[in-house]
Amino acid sequence: MTIYSLYIYDRHCQCVFYHDWQRVKKARPANEGVMLSHVTPSTEMTSPRNTLTMSSGIIIASSESVPPTPAIAPPVSSANLTSLPFDEEAKLVYGVILSLRNMTKKLSGREETFVNYRTSTYKLHHYETISGYKFVMFTDPNTATDTIRFVMRQIYTNPFIEFVVRNPLIDMDSRENGIDNDHFRTAVDKMVKNLAIYA
Amino acid sequence: MGQQKNRGAKGTKKTSPETVPLRVPPPTGKITCIRSAASKPDGLAALTSNEYLVMAGTLHGIHAITARLSPTGSSSGAEVIEGETFKMTIKLTPTGTKFVLLTSLSETSAELMLGKVYEAYADSVMKNPFQAPEMPIRSEGFDNKVNSLFGVA
């Protein structure tokens, strides 16, 4: 049992947050200028921004335009050669979710959303908030559906509301910046690592 | 065509699975066979065959993408897709034919059933010299086998 990665999309179909944990096959660095700034496949806990010049060292929100730092090149291995650039991957994930959502709605004939799908090596879970934010989690194929749905709800009700929605410095509908900030990332990271299924 | 058994949780027979439609799209995403249960108020929507064709095309694309998104190296395409009230089980044969079964969430024998449908397909359709590939399946033997498999009179 394990958890691979978490994507959060806003209602403009943009990926605003990404974090990965035990992901084996890393995405290649995104093409320049396609992703929102502060949404990177490198999930080192060190912020991509220059924290040394700031007084506190912790970023509450970043509205100033900092050029997105080029992601650290992952070590070259045979597994990396076939992986997609991060921006394309993020788009594909969104595309799959959107298509499956439409298909589910059509098949059931009522307002019904798609919950998850499973392949031989992973399971993708989807949770959508009323405000249109979509939480997508990649986990082990054997993870129970209800557990992850609960976790995603928890991420939304706790760190997301607390550090993103209630944060006056974050421009929620910004089309330039992700919703990244250190408090949120740390809280999510801690929450996931404390789960029983994370091991 | 025909109504199958009662819905698992609500029906009188607790263990009886609900089995809704069955589709057999070949590699091009074209449907060669659809079997579905009659529509019920709490069941799935009844779609026209054209809508099913569109859906098969979408599914074909999704299946290819899901295989590429794997975080751990190579992966198969989506095998089970779950909604809030139903799930879709997909069986991909080595030749690229997909068998898709829509069932209620509590149904546990969907994969087993698809295996048996594949068997019937191999016996009654592939061994039939008059069956043109990629054409709709019109075989009484196959129909009978599938019907008896899903308990349709």
PDB file of C-alpha atoms in Angstrom, chain A residues 5-194:
ATOM      1  CA  SER A   5       1.079  11.562  -5.969  1.00  0.00           C
ATOM      2  CA  LEU A   6      -1.513  14.291  -5.510  1.00  0.00           C
ATOM      3  CA  TYR A   7      -2.721  16.788  -8.101  1.00  0.00           C
ATOM      4  CA  ILE A   8      -5.084  19.676  -7.423  1.00  0.00           C
ATOM      5  CA  TYR A   9      -6.819  21.376 -10.344  1.00  0.00           C
ATOM      6  CA  ASP A  10      -8.794  24.603 -10.182  1.00  0.00           C
ATOM      7  CA  ARG A  11     -11.961  25.330 -12.121  1.00  0.00           C
ATOM      8  CA  HIS A  12      -9.957  26.753 -15.009  1.00  0.00           C
ATOM      9  CA  CYS A  13      -8.519  23.292 -15.678  1.00  0.00           C
ATOM     10  CA  GLN A  14      -5.113  24.401 -14.430  1.00  0.00           C
ATOM     11  CA  CYS A  15      -2.991  22.283 -12.179  1.00  0.00           C
ATOM     12  CA  VAL A  16      -2.432  24.493  -9.121  1.00  0.00           C
ATOM     13  CA  PHE A  17      -0.674  22.063  -6.821  1.00  0.00           C
ATOM     14  CA  TYR A  18       1.354  18.905  -7.172  1.00  0.00           C
ATOM     15  CA  HIS A  19       3.195  16.742  -4.716  1.00  0.00           C
ATOM     16  CA  ASP A  20       4.547  13.226  -4.998  1.00  0.00           C
ATOM     17  CA  TRP A  21       5.700  10.695  -2.439  1.00  0.00           C
ATOM     18  CA  GLN A  22       6.861   7.232  -3.400  1.00  0.00           C
ATOM     19  CA  ARG A  23       6.634   7.689  -7.082  1.00  0.00           C
ATOM     20  CA  VAL A  24       9.099   5.455  -8.924  1.00  0.00           C
ATOM     21  CA  LYS A  25       8.828   6.811 -12.432  1.00  0.00           C
ATOM     22  CA  LYS A  26       9.290  10.578 -12.146  1.00  0.00           C
ATOM     23  CA  ALA A  27       7.952  12.955 -14.735  1.00  0.00           C
ATOM     24  CA  ARG A  28      10.424  14.833 -16.874  1.00  0.00           C
ATOM     25  CA  PRO A  29      10.745  18.591 -16.253  1.00  0.00           C
ATOM     26  CA  ALA A  30       7.902  20.608 -17.706  1.00  0.00           C
ATOM     27  CA  ASN A  31       8.338  22.723 -20.790  1.00  0.00           C
ATOM     28  CA  GLU A  32       9.067  26.364 -20.028  1.00  0.00           C
ATOM     29  CA  GLY A  33       6.141  28.633 -19.343  1.00  0.00           C
ATOM     30  CA  VAL A  34       3.388  26.054 -19.712  1.00  0.00           C
ATOM     31  CA  MET A  35       2.720  25.272 -16.081  1.00  0.00           C
ATOM     32  CA  LEU A  36       1.732  27.853 -13.503  1.00  0.00           C
ATOM     33  CA  SER A  37       4.661  29.018 -11.459  1.00  0.00           C
ATOM     34  CA  HIS A  38       5.266  27.159  -8.206  1.00  0.00           C
ATOM     35  CA  VAL A  39       3.781  23.955  -9.564  1.00  0.00           C
ATOM     36  CA  THR A  40       6.756  21.744 -10.178  1.00  0.00           C
ATOM     37  CA  PRO A  41       7.433  18.046 -10.336  1.00  0.00           C
ATOM     38  CA  SER A  42      10.326  18.461  -7.926  1.00  0.00           C
ATOM     39  CA  THR A  43       8.821  18.222  -4.486  1.00  0.00           C
ATOM     40  CA  GLU A  44      11.760  18.961  -2.300  1.00  0.00           C
ATOM     41  CA  MET A  45      10.558  20.631   0.844  1.00  0.00           C
ATOM     42  CA  THR A  46      12.879  23.524   0.140  1.00  0.00           C
ATOM     43  CA  SER A  47      10.864  26.220  -1.512  1.00  0.00           C
ATOM     44  CA  PRO A  48      11.695  27.083  -5.111  1.00  0.00           C
ATOM     45  CA  ARG A  49      11.749  30.718  -4.073  1.00  0.00           C
ATOM     46  CA  ASN A  50      14.687  32.441  -2.538  1.00  0.00           C
ATOM     47  CA  THR A  51      13.803  32.267   1.116  1.00  0.00           C
ATOM     48  CA  LEU A  52      17.155  33.577   2.273  1.00  0.00           C
ATOM     49  CA  THR A  53      16.362  37.174   1.529  1.00  0.00           C
ATOM     50  CA  MET A  54      13.052  37.056   3.329  1.00  0.00           C
ATOM     51  CA  SER A  55      12.799  37.726   6.999  1.00  0.00           C
ATOM     52  CA  SER A  56      10.759  34.744   8.074  1.00  0.00           C
ATOM     53  CA  GLY A  57      11.958  31.981   5.835  1.00  0.00           C
ATOM     54  CA  ILE A  58       8.476  30.559   5.478  1.00  0.00           C
ATOM     55  CA  ILE A  59       6.413  31.531   2.495  1.00  0.00           C
ATOM     56  CA  ILE A  60       2.814  32.262   3.391  1.00  0.00           C
ATOM     57  CA  ALA A  61       1.910  33.101  -0.167  1.00  0.00           C
ATOM     58  CA  SER A  62       3.783  34.422  -3.102  1.00  0.00           C
ATOM     59  CA  SER A  63       2.132  36.978  -5.286  1.00  0.00           C
ATOM     60  CA  GLU A  64       5.253  38.613  -6.683  1.00  0.00           C
ATOM     61  CA  SER A  65       6.224  37.130  -9.969  1.00  0.00           C
ATOM     62  CA  VAL A  66       9.193  34.925  -9.358  1.00  0.00           C
ATOM     63  CA  PRO A  67      10.405  33.153 -12.448  1.00  0.00           C
ATOM     64  CA  PRO A  68       9.696  29.449 -12.119  1.00  0.00           C
ATOM     65  CA  THR A  69      12.898  27.720 -11.254  1.00  0.00           C
ATOM     66  CA  PRO A  70      13.915  25.072 -13.727  1.00  0.00           C
ATOM     67  CA  ALA A  71      13.156  21.781 -12.106  1.00  0.00           C
ATOM     68  CA  ILE A  72      16.090  19.743 -11.005  1.00  0.00           C
ATOM     69  CA  ALA A  73      16.888  17.208 -13.693  1.00  0.00           C
ATOM     70  CA  PRO A  74      16.024  13.767 -12.407  1.00  0.00           C
ATOM     71  CA  PRO A  75      18.757  11.139 -12.565  1.00  0.00           C
ATOM     72  CA  VAL A  76      18.748   9.497 -15.960  1.00  0.00           C
ATOM     73  CA  SER A  77      17.554   5.927 -15.875  1.00  0.00           C
ATOM     74  CA  SER A  78      15.793   3.657 -18.301  1.00  0.00           C
ATOM     75  CA  ALA A  79      12.454   4.309 -16.592  1.00  0.00           C
ATOM     76  CA  ASN A  80      12.759   8.038 -17.153  1.00  0.00           C
ATOM     77  CA  LEU A  81      13.233   7.797 -20.874  1.00  0.00           C
ATOM     78  CA  THR A  82       9.644   6.806 -21.485  1.00  0.00           C
ATOM     79  CA  SER A  83       7.999   9.205 -19.039  1.00  0.00           C
ATOM     80  CA  LEU A  84       6.166  12.314 -20.159  1.00  0.00           C
ATOM     81  CA  PRO A  85       7.102  15.925 -19.465  1.00  0.00           C
ATOM     82  CA  PHE A  86       5.316  17.110 -16.341  1.00  0.00           C
ATOM     83  CA  ASP A  87       3.037  19.609 -18.065  1.00  0.00           C
ATOM     84  CA  GLU A  88       1.809  17.039 -20.558  1.00  0.00           C
ATOM     85  CA  GLU A  89       1.248  14.542 -17.811  1.00  0.00           C
ATOM     86  CA  ALA A  90      -0.820  17.038 -15.826  1.00  0.00           C
ATOM     87  CA  LYS A  91      -2.930  17.746 -18.898  1.00  0.00           C
ATOM     88  CA  LEU A  92      -3.448  14.066 -19.616  1.00  0.00           C
ATOM     89  CA  VAL A  93      -4.574  13.438 -16.044  1.00  0.00           C
ATOM     90  CA  TYR A  94      -7.088  16.264 -16.351  1.00  0.00           C
ATOM     91  CA  GLY A  95      -8.250  14.995 -19.735  1.00  0.00           C
ATOM     92  CA  VAL A  96      -8.850  11.508 -18.438  1.00  0.00           C
ATOM     93  CA  ILE A  97     -10.808  12.824 -15.478  1.00  0.00           C
ATOM     94  CA  LEU A  98     -12.947  15.070 -17.619  1.00  0.00           C
ATOM     95  CA  SER A  99     -13.742  12.330 -20.131  1.00  0.00           C
ATOM     96  CA  LEU A 100     -14.530   9.808 -17.445  1.00  0.00           C
ATOM     97  CA  ARG A 101     -16.729  12.322 -15.666  1.00  0.00           C
ATOM     98  CA  ASN A 102     -18.727  12.951 -18.821  1.00  0.00           C
ATOM     99  CA  MET A 103     -18.946   9.266 -19.582  1.00  0.00           C
ATOM    100  CA  THR A 104     -20.176   8.416 -16.101  1.00  0.00           C
ATOM    101  CA  LYS A 105     -22.767  11.148 -16.268  1.00  0.00           C
ATOM    102  CA  LYS A 106     -24.004   9.920 -19.614  1.00  0.00           C
ATOM    103  CA  LEU A 107     -24.123   6.264 -18.656  1.00  0.00           C
ATOM    104  CA  SER A 108     -25.984   6.827 -15.424  1.00  0.00           C
ATOM    105  CA  GLY A 109     -28.269   9.508 -16.832  1.00  0.00           C
ATOM    106  CA  ARG A 110     -28.068  11.650 -13.703  1.00  0.00           C
ATOM    107  CA  GLU A 111     -25.663  13.893 -11.859  1.00  0.00           C
ATOM    108  CA  GLU A 112     -23.097  11.331 -10.983  1.00  0.00           C
ATOM    109  CA  THR A 113     -19.386  11.753 -10.889  1.00  0.00           C
ATOM    110  CA  PHE A 114     -16.642   9.306 -11.531  1.00  0.00           C
ATOM    111  CA  VAL A 115     -14.895   8.107  -8.375  1.00  0.00           C
ATOM    112  CA  ASN A 116     -11.850   6.076  -9.305  1.00  0.00           C
ATOM    113  CA  TYR A 117     -10.304   3.723 -11.788  1.00  0.00           C
ATOM    114  CA  ARG A 118      -7.781   0.956 -11.382  1.00  0.00           C
ATOM    115  CA  THR A 119      -5.142  -0.495 -13.677  1.00  0.00           C
ATOM    116  CA  SER A 120      -2.704  -3.305 -12.997  1.00  0.00           C
ATOM    117  CA  THR A 121      -0.185  -1.015 -11.256  1.00  0.00           C
ATOM    118  CA  TYR A 122      -2.049   1.976  -9.832  1.00  0.00           C
ATOM    119  CA  LYS A 123      -5.400   3.418  -8.855  1.00  0.00           C
ATOM    120  CA  LEU A 124      -6.539   6.961  -9.540  1.00  0.00           C
ATOM    121  CA  HIS A 125      -9.008   8.601  -7.153  1.00  0.00           C
ATOM    122  CA  HIS A 126     -10.992  11.717  -7.909  1.00  0.00           C
ATOM    123  CA  TYR A 127     -12.754  14.101  -5.567  1.00  0.00           C
ATOM    124  CA  GLU A 128     -14.387  17.335  -6.639  1.00  0.00           C
ATOM    125  CA  THR A 129     -15.368  20.147  -4.299  1.00  0.00           C
ATOM    126  CA  ILE A 130     -18.407  22.340  -4.843  1.00  0.00           C
ATOM    127  CA  SER A 131     -16.131  25.218  -5.746  1.00  0.00           C
ATOM    128  CA  GLY A 132     -14.759  23.232  -8.661  1.00  0.00           C
ATOM    129  CA  TYR A 133     -11.419  22.186  -7.245  1.00  0.00           C
ATOM    130  CA  LYS A 134     -10.504  18.683  -8.249  1.00  0.00           C
ATOM    131  CA  PHE A 135      -8.294  16.530  -6.070  1.00  0.00           C
ATOM    132  CA  VAL A 136      -6.636  13.618  -7.833  1.00  0.00           C
ATOM    133  CA  MET A 137      -4.615  10.999  -6.043  1.00  0.00           C
ATOM    134  CA  PHE A 138      -2.555   8.142  -7.451  1.00  0.00           C
ATOM    135  CA  THR A 139      -2.238   5.191  -5.109  1.00  0.00           C
ATOM    136  CA  ASP A 140      -1.511   1.509  -4.996  1.00  0.00           C
ATOM    137  CA  PRO A 141      -4.176  -0.539  -6.863  1.00  0.00           C
ATOM    138  CA  ASN A 142      -5.291  -2.302  -3.679  1.00  0.00           C
ATOM    139  CA  THR A 143      -6.115   0.819  -1.681  1.00  0.00           C
ATOM    140  CA  ALA A 144      -9.729   0.962  -0.518  1.00  0.00           C
ATOM    141  CA  THR A 145     -11.850   3.574  -2.268  1.00  0.00           C
ATOM    142  CA  ASP A 146     -13.439   4.983   0.868  1.00  0.00           C
ATOM    143  CA  THR A 147     -10.120   5.515   2.628  1.00  0.00           C
ATOM    144  CA  ILE A 148      -8.688   7.749  -0.058  1.00  0.00           C
ATOM    145  CA  ARG A 149     -11.916   9.635  -0.580  1.00  0.00           C
ATOM    146  CA  PHE A 150     -11.868  10.385   3.116  1.00  0.00           C
ATOM    147  CA  VAL A 151      -8.230  11.474   2.975  1.00  0.00           C
ATOM    148  CA  MET A 152      -8.872  13.820   0.068  1.00  0.00           C
ATOM    149  CA  ARG A 153     -11.827  15.308   1.900  1.00  0.00           C
ATOM    150  CA  GLN A 154      -9.606  15.763   4.919  1.00  0.00           C
ATOM    151  CA  ILE A 155      -6.964  17.523   2.838  1.00  0.00           C
ATOM    152  CA  TYR A 156      -9.671  19.823   1.542  1.00  0.00           C
ATOM    153  CA  THR A 157     -11.363  20.572   4.856  1.00  0.00           C
ATOM    154  CA  ASN A 158      -8.206  20.970   6.829  1.00  0.00           C
ATOM    155  CA  PRO A 159      -4.999  22.208   5.172  1.00  0.00           C
ATOM    156  CA  PHE A 160      -6.684  23.503   2.029  1.00  0.00           C
ATOM    157  CA  ILE A 161      -9.332  25.605   3.766  1.00  0.00           C
ATOM    158  CA  GLU A 162      -6.929  26.613   6.509  1.00  0.00           C
ATOM    159  CA  PHE A 163      -3.850  27.616   4.537  1.00  0.00           C
ATOM    160  CA  VAL A 164      -5.173  28.388   1.080  1.00  0.00           C
ATOM    161  CA  VAL A 165      -8.796  29.543   1.185  1.00  0.00           C
ATOM    162  CA  ARG A 166      -8.394  31.517   4.415  1.00  0.00           C
ATOM    163  CA  ASN A 167      -5.100  32.969   3.329  1.00  0.00           C
ATOM    164  CA  PRO A 168      -5.651  36.596   2.307  1.00  0.00           C
ATOM    165  CA  LEU A 169      -2.363  36.682   0.421  1.00  0.00           C
ATOM    166  CA  ILE A 170      -3.348  33.970  -2.013  1.00  0.00           C
ATOM    167  CA  ASP A 171      -5.104  34.985  -5.164  1.00  0.00           C
ATOM    168  CA  MET A 172      -7.422  32.010  -5.531  1.00  0.00           C
ATOM    169  CA  ASP A 173      -8.420  32.626  -9.114  1.00  0.00           C
ATOM    170  CA  SER A 174      -5.012  33.665 -10.276  1.00  0.00           C
ATOM    171  CA  ARG A 175      -4.118  32.180 -13.595  1.00  0.00           C
ATOM    172  CA  GLU A 176      -0.435  32.798 -13.039  1.00  0.00           C
ATOM    173  CA  ASN A 177       0.408  31.336  -9.666  1.00  0.00           C
ATOM    174  CA  GLY A 178      -0.306  28.000  -8.158  1.00  0.00           C
ATOM    175  CA  ILE A 179      -1.713  27.828  -4.634  1.00  0.00           C
ATOM    176  CA  ASP A 180       1.583  26.646  -3.301  1.00  0.00           C
ATOM    177  CA  ASN A 181       2.756  27.743   0.108  1.00  0.00           C
ATOM    178  CA  ASP A 182       4.977  26.053   2.619  1.00  0.00           C
ATOM    179  CA  HIS A 183       2.349  25.654   5.326  1.00  0.00           C
ATOM    180  CA  PHE A 184      -0.029  23.887   2.976  1.00  0.00           C
ATOM    181  CA  ARG A 185       2.623  21.647   1.469  1.00  0.00           C
ATOM    182  CA  THR A 186       4.014  20.698   4.870  1.00  0.00           C
ATOM    183  CA  ALA A 187       0.557  19.997   6.268  1.00  0.00           C
ATOM    184  CA  VAL A 188      -0.408  17.802   3.321  1.00  0.00           C
ATOM    185  CA  ASP A 189       2.905  16.001   3.444  1.00  0.00           C
ATOM    186  CA  LYS A 190       2.580  15.351   7.150  1.00  0.00           C
ATOM    187  CA  MET A 191      -1.011  14.211   6.817  1.00  0.00           C
ATOM    188  CA  VAL A 192      -0.247  11.710   4.070  1.00  0.00           C
ATOM    189  CA  LYS A 193       2.875  10.378   5.752  1.00  0.00           C
ATOM    190  CA  ASN A 194       0.911   9.725   8.930  1.00  0.00           C
TER     191      ASN A 194
END
